[in-house]
Coordinates of C-alpha atoms in Angstrom, one line a residue:
X262 CA 11.3 68.5 54.4
X263 CA 10.4 65.1 55.5
X264 CA 8.8 64.5 58.9
X265 CA 10.4 62.2 61.3
X266 CA 8.3 59.1 61.9
X267 CA 10.6 56.6 63.7
X268 CA 13.4 56.2 66.1
X269 CA 17.1 56.2 65.4
X270 CA 17.1 52.6 64.2
X271 CA 14.6 53.5 61.4
X272 CA 16.9 56.3 60.2
X273 CA 19.8 53.9 59.4
X274 CA 20.4 53.4 55.7
X275 CA 19.2 50.0 54.3
X276 CA 21.9 47.6 53.4
X277 CA 21.9 45.4 50.2
X278 CA 21.1 42.3 52.2
X279 CA 18.1 44.1 53.8
X280 CA 16.7 44.9 50.4
X281 CA 16.7 41.2 49.4
X282 CA 13.5 39.7 48.1
X283 CA 13.5 37.3 51.1
X284 CA 13.5 40.2 53.6
X285 CA 10.1 40.3 55.5
X286 CA 8.2 43.5 54.5
X287 CA 7.2 46.2 56.9
X288 CA 4.5 45.2 59.3
X289 CA 5.4 41.5 59.4
X290 CA 6.6 40.1 62.7
X291 CA 10.4 39.8 62.5
X292 CA 10.5 37.6 65.6
X293 CA 9.4 34.5 63.6
X294 CA 12.1 31.9 63.6
X295 CA 14.0 32.0 60.3
X296 CA 15.1 28.8 58.6
X297 CA 18.4 27.4 59.6
X298 CA 21.0 28.0 56.9
X299 CA 22.6 24.6 57.5
X300 CA 19.3 22.6 57.3
X301 CA 16.8 24.4 55.1
X302 CA 13.3 23.0 55.1
X303 CA 12.3 21.1 51.9
X304 CA 9.0 21.1 50.3
X305 CA 8.9 17.4 51.0
X306 CA 9.2 18.0 54.8
X307 CA 6.3 17.0 57.0
X308 CA 4.1 20.1 57.7
X309 CA 3.4 21.3 61.2
X310 CA 0.8 19.3 63.1
X311 CA 1.6 16.0 61.5
X312 CA 3.7 13.2 63.2
X313 CA 5.9 11.0 61.1
X314 CA 5.3 7.3 61.6
X315 CA 8.5 5.5 62.5
X316 CA 9.8 3.3 59.7
X317 CA 11.5 0.0 59.9
X318 CA 15.3 -0.1 59.8
X319 CA 16.6 0.2 56.3
X320 CA 13.3 1.2 54.8
X321 CA 13.7 4.9 54.8
X322 CA 16.1 6.7 52.5
X323 CA 15.6 10.3 53.3
X324 CA 15.6 12.3 56.5
X325 CA 13.2 15.1 57.1
X326 CA 12.5 17.9 59.6
X327 CA 10.6 17.7 62.9
X328 CA 7.4 19.7 63.0
X329 CA 8.1 23.3 63.2
X330 CA 11.8 23.2 62.8
X331 CA 14.3 22.6 60.0
X332 CA 15.8 19.5 61.4
X333 CA 14.8 16.3 63.1
X334 CA 16.0 12.9 64.1
X335 CA 13.1 10.7 62.9
X336 CA 13.6 8.8 59.6
X337 CA 11.1 9.6 57.0
X338 CA 10.3 7.0 54.3
X339 CA 11.2 7.7 50.7
X340 CA 8.7 7.6 47.8
X341 CA 10.6 4.6 46.5
X342 CA 10.6 2.7 49.8
X343 CA 8.1 -0.2 50.1
X344 CA 5.0 0.3 52.3
X345 CA 4.7 -1.0 55.9
X346 CA 2.4 -3.8 54.7
X347 CA 5.1 -5.1 52.3
X348 CA 6.5 -8.5 53.0
X349 CA 9.6 -9.6 51.2
X350 CA 8.9 -13.3 51.9
X351 CA 5.4 -13.2 50.2
X352 CA 6.2 -10.7 47.4
X353 CA 5.6 -11.9 43.8
X354 CA 8.6 -11.9 41.4
X355 CA 7.3 -8.8 39.6
X356 CA 10.6 -7.6 38.2
X357 CA 13.3 -10.1 39.0
X358 CA 12.6 -13.9 39.1
X359 CA 13.7 -16.0 42.0
X360 CA 16.5 -17.5 39.9
X361 CA 17.8 -14.1 38.9
X362 CA 17.9 -12.3 35.6
X363 CA 18.9 -14.4 32.6
X364 CA 22.4 -13.8 31.3
X365 CA 22.9 -13.6 27.5
X366 CA 25.9 -15.2 26.1
X367 CA 26.7 -14.6 22.5
X368 CA 28.8 -17.4 21.2
X369 CA 31.2 -16.7 18.4
X370 CA 30.4 -20.0 16.8
X371 CA 27.0 -18.7 15.8
X372 CA 26.8 -16.6 12.6
X373 CA 26.4 -12.8 13.0
X374 CA 22.9 -13.0 11.6
X375 CA 21.7 -15.1 14.5
X376 CA 23.6 -13.1 17.1
X377 CA 22.3 -9.8 15.9
X378 CA 18.8 -11.1 15.4
X379 CA 18.9 -12.3 19.0
X380 CA 19.8 -8.9 20.3
X381 CA 17.3 -7.0 18.2
X382 CA 14.6 -9.1 19.7
X383 CA 15.4 -8.1 23.3
X384 CA 15.0 -4.8 25.1
X385 CA 17.8 -2.3 25.0
X386 CA 18.5 -2.6 28.7
X387 CA 19.0 -6.4 28.4
X388 CA 21.5 -6.3 25.5
X389 CA 25.0 -7.4 26.3
X390 CA 28.1 -5.3 26.0
X391 CA 29.4 -4.4 22.6
X392 CA 31.7 -6.8 20.8
X393 CA 35.2 -6.0 19.8
X394 CA 35.5 -2.5 18.3
X395 CA 37.1 -2.4 14.9
X396 CA 39.3 0.7 15.3
X397 CA 42.9 1.6 15.4
X398 CA 43.0 4.5 17.8
X399 CA 41.6 5.3 21.2
X400 CA 39.2 8.0 20.0
X401 CA 37.1 5.8 17.8
X402 CA 35.5 6.5 14.5
X403 CA 33.2 9.4 13.9
X404 CA 29.5 8.6 14.6
X405 CA 28.1 10.1 11.4
X406 CA 30.6 8.1 9.2
X407 CA 29.7 4.8 10.9
X408 CA 26.0 5.5 10.4
X409 CA 26.5 6.4 6.8
X410 CA 28.5 3.2 6.2
X411 CA 25.7 1.3 7.9
X412 CA 23.0 2.8 5.7
X413 CA 24.9 2.2 2.5
X414 CA 25.4 -1.5 3.4
X415 CA 21.7 -1.8 4.3
X416 CA 20.7 -0.2 1.0
X417 CA 22.6 -2.8 -1.0
X418 CA 21.0 -5.6 1.0
X419 CA 17.5 -4.2 0.8
X420 CA 17.8 -3.5 -2.9
X421 CA 19.1 -7.0 -3.5
X422 CA 15.9 -8.5 -2.1
X423 CA 17.0 -9.4 1.5
X424 CA 14.3 -9.6 4.2
X425 CA 13.8 -6.6 6.5
X426 CA 14.8 -8.5 9.6
X427 CA 18.1 -9.6 8.1
X428 CA 18.8 -6.0 6.9
X429 CA 18.2 -4.7 10.4
X430 CA 20.5 -7.5 11.8
X431 CA 23.2 -6.5 9.4
X432 CA 23.0 -2.8 10.2
X433 CA 23.0 -3.5 13.9
X434 CA 26.1 -5.8 13.5
X435 CA 28.1 -3.0 11.7
X436 CA 27.3 -0.4 14.3
X437 CA 28.1 -2.6 17.3
X438 CA 31.4 -3.7 15.7
X439 CA 32.5 0.0 15.5
X440 CA 31.5 0.7 19.1
X441 CA 28.1 2.2 18.8
X442 CA 26.0 0.2 21.2
X443 CA 22.8 2.2 21.6
X444 CA 21.6 2.0 18.0
X445 CA 18.2 1.3 16.7
X446 CA 17.9 0.5 12.9
X447 CA 14.5 0.8 11.1
X448 CA 13.8 -0.7 7.7
X449 CA 10.8 -0.1 5.5
X450 CA 10.3 -0.8 1.8
X451 CA 12.0 2.3 0.5
X452 CA 13.5 4.0 3.6
X453 CA 16.4 3.1 5.9
X454 CA 17.0 4.9 9.1
X455 CA 19.2 4.4 12.1
X456 CA 19.4 6.3 15.4
X457 CA 22.3 6.4 17.9
X458 CA 21.9 7.8 21.4
X459 CA 25.3 8.0 23.2
X460 CA 23.6 8.1 26.6
X461 CA 20.3 9.0 28.3
X462 CA 21.2 12.6 28.6
X463 CA 22.8 13.2 25.1
X464 CA 20.9 14.1 22.0
X465 CA 20.4 11.2 19.5
X466 CA 22.0 11.2 16.1
X467 CA 19.7 10.0 13.3
X468 CA 20.5 9.3 9.7
X469 CA 18.3 8.0 6.9
X470 CA 18.7 6.8 3.3
X471 CA 16.1 6.2 0.5
X472 CA 16.3 3.1 -1.7
X473 CA 15.2 4.2 -5.1
X474 CA 16.5 1.4 -7.4
X475 CA 16.4 -2.3 -7.0
X476 CA 18.7 -4.7 -8.9
X477 CA 18.7 -8.5 -8.5
X478 CA 22.4 -9.4 -8.2
X479 CA 23.1 -12.2 -5.7
X480 CA 26.8 -12.0 -6.4
X481 CA 26.9 -8.5 -5.1
X482 CA 24.7 -9.6 -2.1
X483 CA 27.1 -12.4 -1.2
X484 CA 30.0 -9.9 -1.4
X485 CA 28.2 -7.6 1.1
X486 CA 27.7 -10.5 3.4
X487 CA 31.4 -11.3 3.3
X488 CA 32.2 -7.7 4.2
X489 CA 29.8 -7.7 7.2
X490 CA 31.3 -11.0 8.3
X491 CA 34.8 -9.5 8.2
X492 CA 33.7 -6.4 10.1
X493 CA 32.1 -8.5 12.9
X494 CA 35.0 -11.0 13.2
X495 CA 37.5 -10.4 16.0
X496 CA 40.5 -11.8 14.0
X497 CA 40.0 -9.4 11.1
X498 CA 40.7 -5.7 11.5
X499 CA 38.6 -3.6 9.1
X500 CA 38.8 0.1 9.5
X501 CA 36.2 2.5 8.2
X502 CA 38.4 3.5 5.3
X503 CA 38.9 -0.1 4.3
X504 CA 35.2 -0.8 4.7
X505 CA 34.3 2.2 2.4
X506 CA 36.9 1.0 -0.1
X507 CA 35.5 -2.5 -0.3
X508 CA 31.9 -1.2 -0.4
X509 CA 32.8 1.0 -3.4
X510 CA 34.4 -1.9 -5.2
X511 CA 31.2 -4.0 -4.6
X512 CA 29.1 -1.2 -6.1
X513 CA 31.4 -0.7 -9.1
X514 CA 31.7 -4.3 -10.0
X515 CA 29.9 -5.3 -13.1
X516 CA 27.3 -8.1 -13.1
X517 CA 28.8 -11.5 -13.6
X518 CA 26.6 -12.3 -16.7
X519 CA 25.9 -10.0 -19.6
X520 CA 22.5 -9.0 -20.9
X521 CA 22.5 -11.6 -23.7
X522 CA 23.4 -14.4 -21.3
X523 CA 20.4 -13.4 -19.2
X524 CA 18.2 -13.5 -22.3
X525 CA 19.4 -17.0 -23.1
X526 CA 18.8 -18.0 -19.5
X527 CA 15.3 -16.7 -19.7
X528 CA 14.7 -18.8 -22.8
X529 CA 16.2 -21.8 -21.1
X530 CA 14.0 -21.3 -18.1
X531 CA 10.8 -21.1 -20.3
X532 CA 11.8 -24.1 -22.3
X533 CA 12.6 -26.2 -19.3
X534 CA 9.2 -25.3 -17.8
X535 CA 7.4 -26.3 -20.9
X536 CA 9.2 -29.7 -20.8
X537 CA 8.3 -30.0 -17.2
X538 CA 4.6 -29.7 -18.2
X539 CA 4.8 -32.4 -20.8
X540 CA 6.3 -30.7 -23.9
X541 CA 8.8 -32.1 -26.2
X542 CA 12.0 -30.7 -27.9
X543 CA 10.0 -28.6 -30.4
X544 CA 7.9 -27.2 -27.6
X545 CA 11.1 -26.4 -25.7
X546 CA 12.4 -24.4 -28.7
X547 CA 9.2 -22.4 -29.3
X548 CA 8.8 -21.6 -25.6
X549 CA 12.4 -20.5 -25.4
X550 CA 12.0 -18.2 -28.5
X551 CA 8.9 -16.6 -27.0
X552 CA 10.6 -16.0 -23.6
X553 CA 13.7 -14.5 -25.3
X554 CA 11.6 -12.1 -27.4
X555 CA 9.7 -11.0 -24.3
X556 CA 12.9 -10.4 -22.4
X557 CA 14.4 -8.3 -25.2
X558 CA 11.2 -6.3 -25.4
X559 CA 11.3 -5.7 -21.7
X560 CA 14.9 -4.5 -22.0
X561 CA 13.8 -2.1 -24.7
X562 CA 11.0 -0.7 -22.5
X563 CA 13.4 -0.4 -19.6
X564 CA 15.8 1.6 -21.7
X565 CA 13.1 4.0 -22.6
X566 CA 12.3 4.6 -18.9
X567 CA 9.0 2.9 -18.8
X568 CA 7.9 1.6 -15.3
X569 CA 8.3 -2.0 -14.4
X570 CA 4.5 -2.6 -14.8
X571 CA 4.7 -1.9 -18.5
X572 CA 7.8 -4.0 -18.8
X573 CA 5.9 -7.0 -17.5
X574 CA 3.0 -6.3 -19.9
X575 CA 5.4 -6.3 -22.8
X576 CA 7.3 -9.4 -21.7
X577 CA 4.2 -11.4 -21.3
X578 CA 2.9 -10.8 -24.8
X579 CA 5.4 -12.7 -27.0
X580 CA 5.0 -16.2 -25.4
X581 CA 1.2 -15.8 -25.5
X582 CA 1.3 -14.6 -29.1
X583 CA 3.4 -17.7 -30.1
X584 CA 0.9 -20.0 -28.4
X585 CA -2.0 -18.4 -30.2
X586 CA -0.1 -18.6 -33.5
X587 CA 0.4 -22.3 -33.0
X588 CA -3.3 -22.7 -32.5
X589 CA -4.2 -20.7 -35.5
X590 CA -1.9 -22.7 -37.7
X591 CA -3.4 -25.9 -36.3
X592 CA -0.2 -27.2 -34.7
X593 CA -2.2 -28.3 -31.7
X594 CA 0.2 -31.3 -31.2
X595 CA 2.8 -28.8 -30.0
X596 CA 0.7 -28.0 -26.9
X597 CA 0.3 -24.2 -27.2
X598 CA -0.8 -24.1 -23.5
X599 CA 2.7 -25.5 -22.5
X600 CA 4.4 -22.8 -24.6
X601 CA 2.4 -20.0 -22.9
X602 CA 2.8 -21.5 -19.4
X603 CA 6.5 -21.9 -19.9
X604 CA 6.8 -18.2 -20.8
X605 CA 4.9 -17.3 -17.6
X606 CA 7.4 -19.1 -15.4
X607 CA 10.1 -16.6 -16.3
X608 CA 7.9 -13.7 -15.2
X609 CA 6.2 -14.8 -12.0
X610 CA 7.6 -12.7 -9.2
X611 CA 8.4 -15.5 -6.8
X612 CA 11.4 -13.7 -5.2
X613 CA 9.3 -10.7 -4.2
X614 CA 6.5 -12.9 -3.0
X615 CA 8.7 -14.9 -0.7
X616 CA 10.3 -11.8 0.7
X617 CA 7.0 -10.1 1.3
X618 CA 5.5 -13.1 3.1
X619 CA 8.7 -13.5 5.2
X620 CA 8.5 -9.9 6.3
X621 CA 4.9 -10.3 7.3
X622 CA 5.6 -13.4 9.3
X623 CA 8.5 -11.8 11.1
X624 CA 6.5 -8.7 12.2
X625 CA 7.5 -6.1 9.5
X626 CA 4.0 -5.5 8.3
X627 CA 4.6 -2.2 6.5
X628 CA 7.4 -3.6 4.4
X629 CA 5.4 -6.8 3.8
X630 CA 2.4 -4.8 2.6
X631 CA 4.6 -2.8 0.3
X632 CA 6.3 -5.9 -1.1
X633 CA 3.0 -7.7 -1.6
X634 CA 1.5 -4.7 -3.3
X635 CA 4.5 -4.7 -5.7
X636 CA 3.8 -8.4 -6.4
X637 CA 0.2 -7.6 -7.1
X638 CA 1.1 -4.9 -9.6
X639 CA 3.6 -7.1 -11.4
X640 CA 1.1 -10.0 -11.5
X641 CA -1.6 -7.6 -12.9
X642 CA 1.0 -6.6 -15.6
X643 CA 1.4 -10.3 -16.6
X644 CA -2.4 -10.7 -16.6
X645 CA -2.9 -7.6 -18.8
X646 CA -0.3 -8.7 -21.3
X647 CA -1.6 -12.3 -21.6
X648 CA -5.3 -11.3 -21.6
X649 CA -4.7 -8.9 -24.5
X650 CA -3.1 -11.6 -26.6
X651 CA -5.7 -14.2 -25.7
X652 CA -8.6 -12.0 -26.4
X653 CA -7.2 -11.0 -29.7
X654 CA -6.6 -14.7 -30.5
X655 CA -10.2 -15.6 -29.6
X656 CA -11.4 -12.9 -31.9
X657 CA -9.3 -14.4 -34.7
X658 CA -10.8 -17.8 -34.1
X659 CA -8.1 -19.5 -32.1
X660 CA -9.4 -22.7 -30.5
X661 CA -7.9 -22.5 -27.1
X662 CA -9.2 -25.4 -24.9
X663 CA -9.2 -24.5 -21.2
X664 CA -10.3 -28.1 -20.4
X665 CA -7.1 -29.5 -21.8
X666 CA -5.3 -29.7 -18.5
X667 CA -1.8 -31.0 -18.3
X668 CA -1.7 -34.8 -17.9
X669 CA 1.3 -35.9 -15.9
X670 CA 3.5 -37.9 -18.2
X671 CA 5.1 -41.0 -17.0
X672 CA 8.7 -39.8 -17.4
X673 CA 10.0 -38.8 -14.0
X674 CA 13.7 -38.8 -15.0
X675 CA 13.0 -36.2 -17.8
X676 CA 11.0 -34.1 -15.4
X677 CA 13.7 -34.2 -12.7
X678 CA 16.3 -33.1 -15.3
X679 CA 14.0 -30.4 -16.6
X680 CA 13.4 -29.1 -13.1
X681 CA 17.1 -28.9 -12.5
X682 CA 17.6 -27.1 -15.8
X683 CA 14.9 -24.6 -14.8
X684 CA 16.7 -23.9 -11.5
X685 CA 20.0 -23.6 -13.3
X686 CA 18.6 -21.0 -15.7
X687 CA 16.8 -19.2 -12.8
X688 CA 20.1 -18.9 -10.9
X689 CA 21.7 -17.3 -13.9
X690 CA 18.9 -14.8 -14.1
X691 CA 19.4 -13.9 -10.5
X692 CA 23.1 -13.2 -11.1
X693 CA 24.3 -15.8 -8.6
X694 CA 27.9 -16.6 -7.9
X695 CA 29.1 -19.6 -9.9
X696 CA 29.9 -21.5 -6.7
X697 CA 26.3 -21.5 -5.6
X698 CA 24.7 -22.5 -8.9
X699 CA 25.3 -26.2 -8.4
X700 CA 23.9 -26.3 -4.9
X701 CA 20.7 -24.4 -5.8
X702 CA 20.2 -26.7 -8.8
X703 CA 20.4 -29.8 -6.6
X704 CA 18.1 -28.2 -4.1
X705 CA 15.5 -27.5 -6.8
X706 CA 15.7 -31.1 -8.0
X707 CA 15.1 -32.4 -4.6
X708 CA 12.1 -30.1 -4.2
X709 CA 10.6 -31.4 -7.4
X710 CA 11.1 -35.0 -6.4
X711 CA 9.3 -34.4 -3.1
X712 CA 6.5 -32.6 -4.9
X713 CA 6.1 -35.3 -7.6
X714 CA 6.1 -38.1 -5.0
X715 CA 3.4 -36.4 -2.9
X716 CA 1.1 -34.8 -5.6
X717 CA 1.4 -37.3 -8.4
X718 CA 2.3 -40.6 -6.8
X719 CA 0.6 -40.1 -3.4
X720 CA -2.4 -38.2 -4.8
X721 CA -2.0 -35.5 -2.1
X722 CA -3.3 -32.0 -2.5
X723 CA -1.0 -30.0 -4.8
X724 CA -1.0 -27.1 -2.4
X725 CA 0.0 -29.2 0.5
X726 CA 2.7 -30.9 -1.6
X727 CA 4.0 -27.5 -2.7
X728 CA 4.2 -26.3 0.9
X729 CA 6.1 -29.4 1.9
X730 CA 8.6 -29.1 -0.9
X731 CA 9.1 -25.4 -0.3
X732 CA 9.7 -26.1 3.4
X733 CA 12.5 -28.5 2.5
X734 CA 13.9 -25.8 0.1
X735 CA 13.9 -23.3 3.0
X736 CA 15.5 -25.8 5.4
X737 CA 18.3 -26.9 3.1
X738 CA 18.9 -23.3 1.9
X739 CA 19.2 -22.1 5.5
X740 CA 21.6 -24.8 6.4
X741 CA 23.7 -24.2 3.3
X742 CA 23.8 -20.5 4.0
X743 CA 25.0 -21.1 7.6
X744 CA 27.6 -23.5 6.4
X745 CA 29.0 -20.8 4.1
X746 CA 28.2 -17.8 6.3
X747 CA 26.3 -16.0 3.6
X748 CA 22.7 -15.1 2.6
X749 CA 20.2 -17.8 2.2
X750 CA 18.5 -16.2 -0.8
X751 CA 21.0 -17.7 -3.4
X752 CA 20.2 -21.2 -2.2
X753 CA 16.4 -20.7 -2.0
X754 CA 15.0 -18.4 -4.6
X755 CA 16.0 -20.3 -7.7
X756 CA 15.1 -23.6 -6.1
X757 CA 11.4 -22.7 -5.9
X758 CA 11.2 -22.1 -9.6
X759 CA 9.7 -25.5 -10.5
X760 CA 7.0 -25.0 -7.9
X761 CA 5.6 -21.7 -9.2
X762 CA 1.9 -21.8 -10.3
X763 CA 2.4 -21.1 -14.0
X764 CA -0.3 -23.5 -15.3
X765 CA -3.0 -22.4 -12.8
X766 CA -2.3 -18.8 -13.8
X767 CA -2.6 -19.5 -17.5
X768 CA -5.8 -21.5 -17.3
X769 CA -7.3 -18.9 -15.0
X770 CA -6.5 -16.1 -17.5
X771 CA -7.8 -18.1 -20.4
X772 CA -11.1 -18.7 -18.6
X773 CA -11.5 -15.0 -17.9
X774 CA -10.7 -14.2 -21.5
X775 CA -13.5 -16.6 -22.7
X776 CA -16.0 -15.0 -20.3
X777 CA -16.1 -17.8 -17.7
X778 CA -15.3 -15.5 -14.8
X779 CA -16.1 -18.0 -12.0
X780 CA -13.9 -20.7 -13.4
X781 CA -11.1 -18.2 -14.0
X782 CA -11.3 -16.8 -10.5
X783 CA -11.2 -20.3 -9.1
X784 CA -8.1 -21.2 -11.0
X785 CA -6.4 -17.9 -10.1
X786 CA -7.3 -18.5 -6.5
X787 CA -5.5 -21.9 -6.7
X788 CA -2.5 -20.0 -8.1
X789 CA -2.6 -17.5 -5.2
X790 CA -2.9 -20.4 -2.7
X791 CA 0.0 -22.2 -4.3
X792 CA 2.2 -19.0 -4.2
X793 CA 1.4 -18.4 -0.5
X794 CA 2.1 -22.1 0.2
X795 CA 5.6 -21.6 -1.4
X796 CA 6.3 -18.5 0.6
X797 CA 5.1 -19.8 4.0
X798 CA 6.8 -23.2 3.4
X799 CA 10.1 -21.4 2.7
X800 CA 9.9 -19.3 5.8
X801 CA 8.8 -22.3 7.9
X802 CA 11.7 -24.3 6.7
X803 CA 14.1 -21.5 7.6
X804 CA 12.6 -21.3 11.1
X805 CA 12.7 -25.0 11.6
X806 CA 16.4 -25.0 10.8
X807 CA 17.1 -22.6 13.6
X808 CA 15.6 -25.1 16.1
X809 CA 18.5 -27.4 15.5
X810 CA 21.3 -24.9 15.2
X811 CA 23.2 -23.4 18.1
X812 CA 21.5 -20.1 18.4
X813 CA 22.6 -17.7 21.2
X814 CA 20.0 -17.2 23.9
X815 CA 19.4 -17.3 27.6
X816 CA 21.4 -19.8 29.7
X817 CA 19.5 -23.0 30.3
X818 CA 18.6 -23.8 26.7
X819 CA 16.0 -21.1 26.0
X820 CA 16.0 -20.1 22.4
X821 CA 15.8 -16.7 20.8
X822 CA 12.9 -14.5 21.5
X823 CA 10.1 -14.2 19.0
X824 CA 9.6 -10.9 17.2
X825 CA 6.2 -10.5 18.9
X826 CA 4.0 -12.5 21.2
X827 CA 0.3 -11.8 21.1
X828 CA -3.1 -13.4 21.3
X829 CA -4.8 -10.9 19.1
X830 CA -5.1 -8.0 21.5

C-alpha cells in the first residue's frame, strides 16, 4: 500500500509528452517561460544582459532575439558582414580588382596543347566552362571509361618521351571533351593518375596507371596527337568506342622501320659523326661497322632480358674496340679517336636529357629528377663500356693520344652535309614518320651552320654556341609542330644530334683511363655543360616561340600564367 503524498493533480497518469526528455524534472519551477515554438532561440542569439548594437542598413544578414525572449526586432550582424569601421570607398582590392575579374577566352584557333596548358596553370574556380562534349546521347559516357581512355592515351605519350606538362595537357583535353570538367591529372615518371570530382559534395573518382615499358616511336606519338586533336575538335564526332578502336589500332601497329633498318641507321649516324669530326670515307666505314656491331650486341642483350644499363655497356664496347685495334695496327692516319667518338654519338641519351631538363624547368621536379637519374645511369653505362676497352688497350700498348684534339677542317660544305646525314639517320632511329624526316634534317643542318659560324668562325665559346643553336632548334621545332598540330619532339630531338658532346666525352674518358683524373673530370664537365646547354636552349626556344603565337589568356593581352612564381621562399 502506497501512502498518498499529493493532491488530485499528482495522482493523474503521466502522458507520453510529459515523460519527454525536455520536461522539467520535479522540483524545478514550471512557471519559467518556455521557448516559443514558432521562434526558438538559437545558440547564436545574444544572451540576456547584452544589448545588440544597431547595424547599418544592408549590413546585417541575420535576425536574432531580444534579451530574454525568443524574438526581437533589432537586426543582428552576420559573421560574414563587414565591421562598422569598414569603408567601401577606402577598401583595398583584396579579392576583386577594380576592373573586375579577368575573363578567359579560349580561342579555337590555338592548338589544344596551348588551350589545355593555359587552363592547367589556373585555379579550378577560374577555369572556363567545358568545351563541346563528344557524346551521342543525353546521359553521357561513363566516368570510369573516360578516365581509363585518358590514362591509356597518357601512357602512350609518356612512354614515347613526351614531357610531363604536355602529357597532363593531353589528359585534361580528353576529359574536358567528354564532359568531365573537374578533373586533375597527375604525371610522374612511372605513374599516371587522374581524379574527377563531380561536385563539392560528391565523392571523387580516381584512377591510376603504371608505365612499365618505354619505346621510342615518334610515328605512334604523332598518331596519338592526331587522335587527341580529333577528340577536341568540334567538327569531328569521336565517341568513346571510336576512340578506343583507334587507340587499339595505334598500339597494334608495327614500327615503320625494321630492326635491320635501325641497325643501318645507327651505323650511318656514327659514320656521319666521324666525318663531322674530320674523318674521311674509310673512317666513315669503320665507325659505321663499330656502331652496327654495338647495336646488334645491344639487341642480343635486350632479347635476353638484361637491363638497359648493360645494353649500353655492351653497345659502347665495339666502337671503342675498333678504335683501339686501329691504334695497335698503327693505322693512326684513320683517326681512331674519330671512330670512337662517332660510335658514342649513337648512344648519348640526348632525348631523355632534353625531356628531363624540360620537366624541371616547367615545375615537374619529381619527374625531372627521375629522368635525369635515368640519363646518369645510361651515361655511366657508356662510361663503363668505353673505359673497359680503353684500359685493356692501354695495357696492350695502344698509343692513344688525348692531346690530339680534333682540328676543325676547312670544309664547311662536307660538314653541313654530314650533319644533315646524321640528323636523317637519327630520325630513322627514332621511328619518325616519313613526312617529318626532311623537316628535321633541314632543322639540324641550320643548327650546325649556326654553331659553326659562332664557335669556329666567330671564336665564341662552344657552350654558348651550342645553346644558341639548340635554341633555334627548339624555336623552329615548336613552330613546325604548331603548323602541323602535332608533337614538337619529331622536329627537335633528331636535330640536336650534331650538337651532342661526343668528343668531350671520349677525351674525358680517355684521360680517366690513363690516370689523369683532373683532366678527365674537366673534359667530362665540359660535356655535361654542353648537354645542359642543349637542353636549356631547346626549352628556351620553345618558350620564346609562344611569345609570338596567339596563346589564349586574359583579355587585354596578358599571356598564359607561369607554372610557378617564386623568389626562393
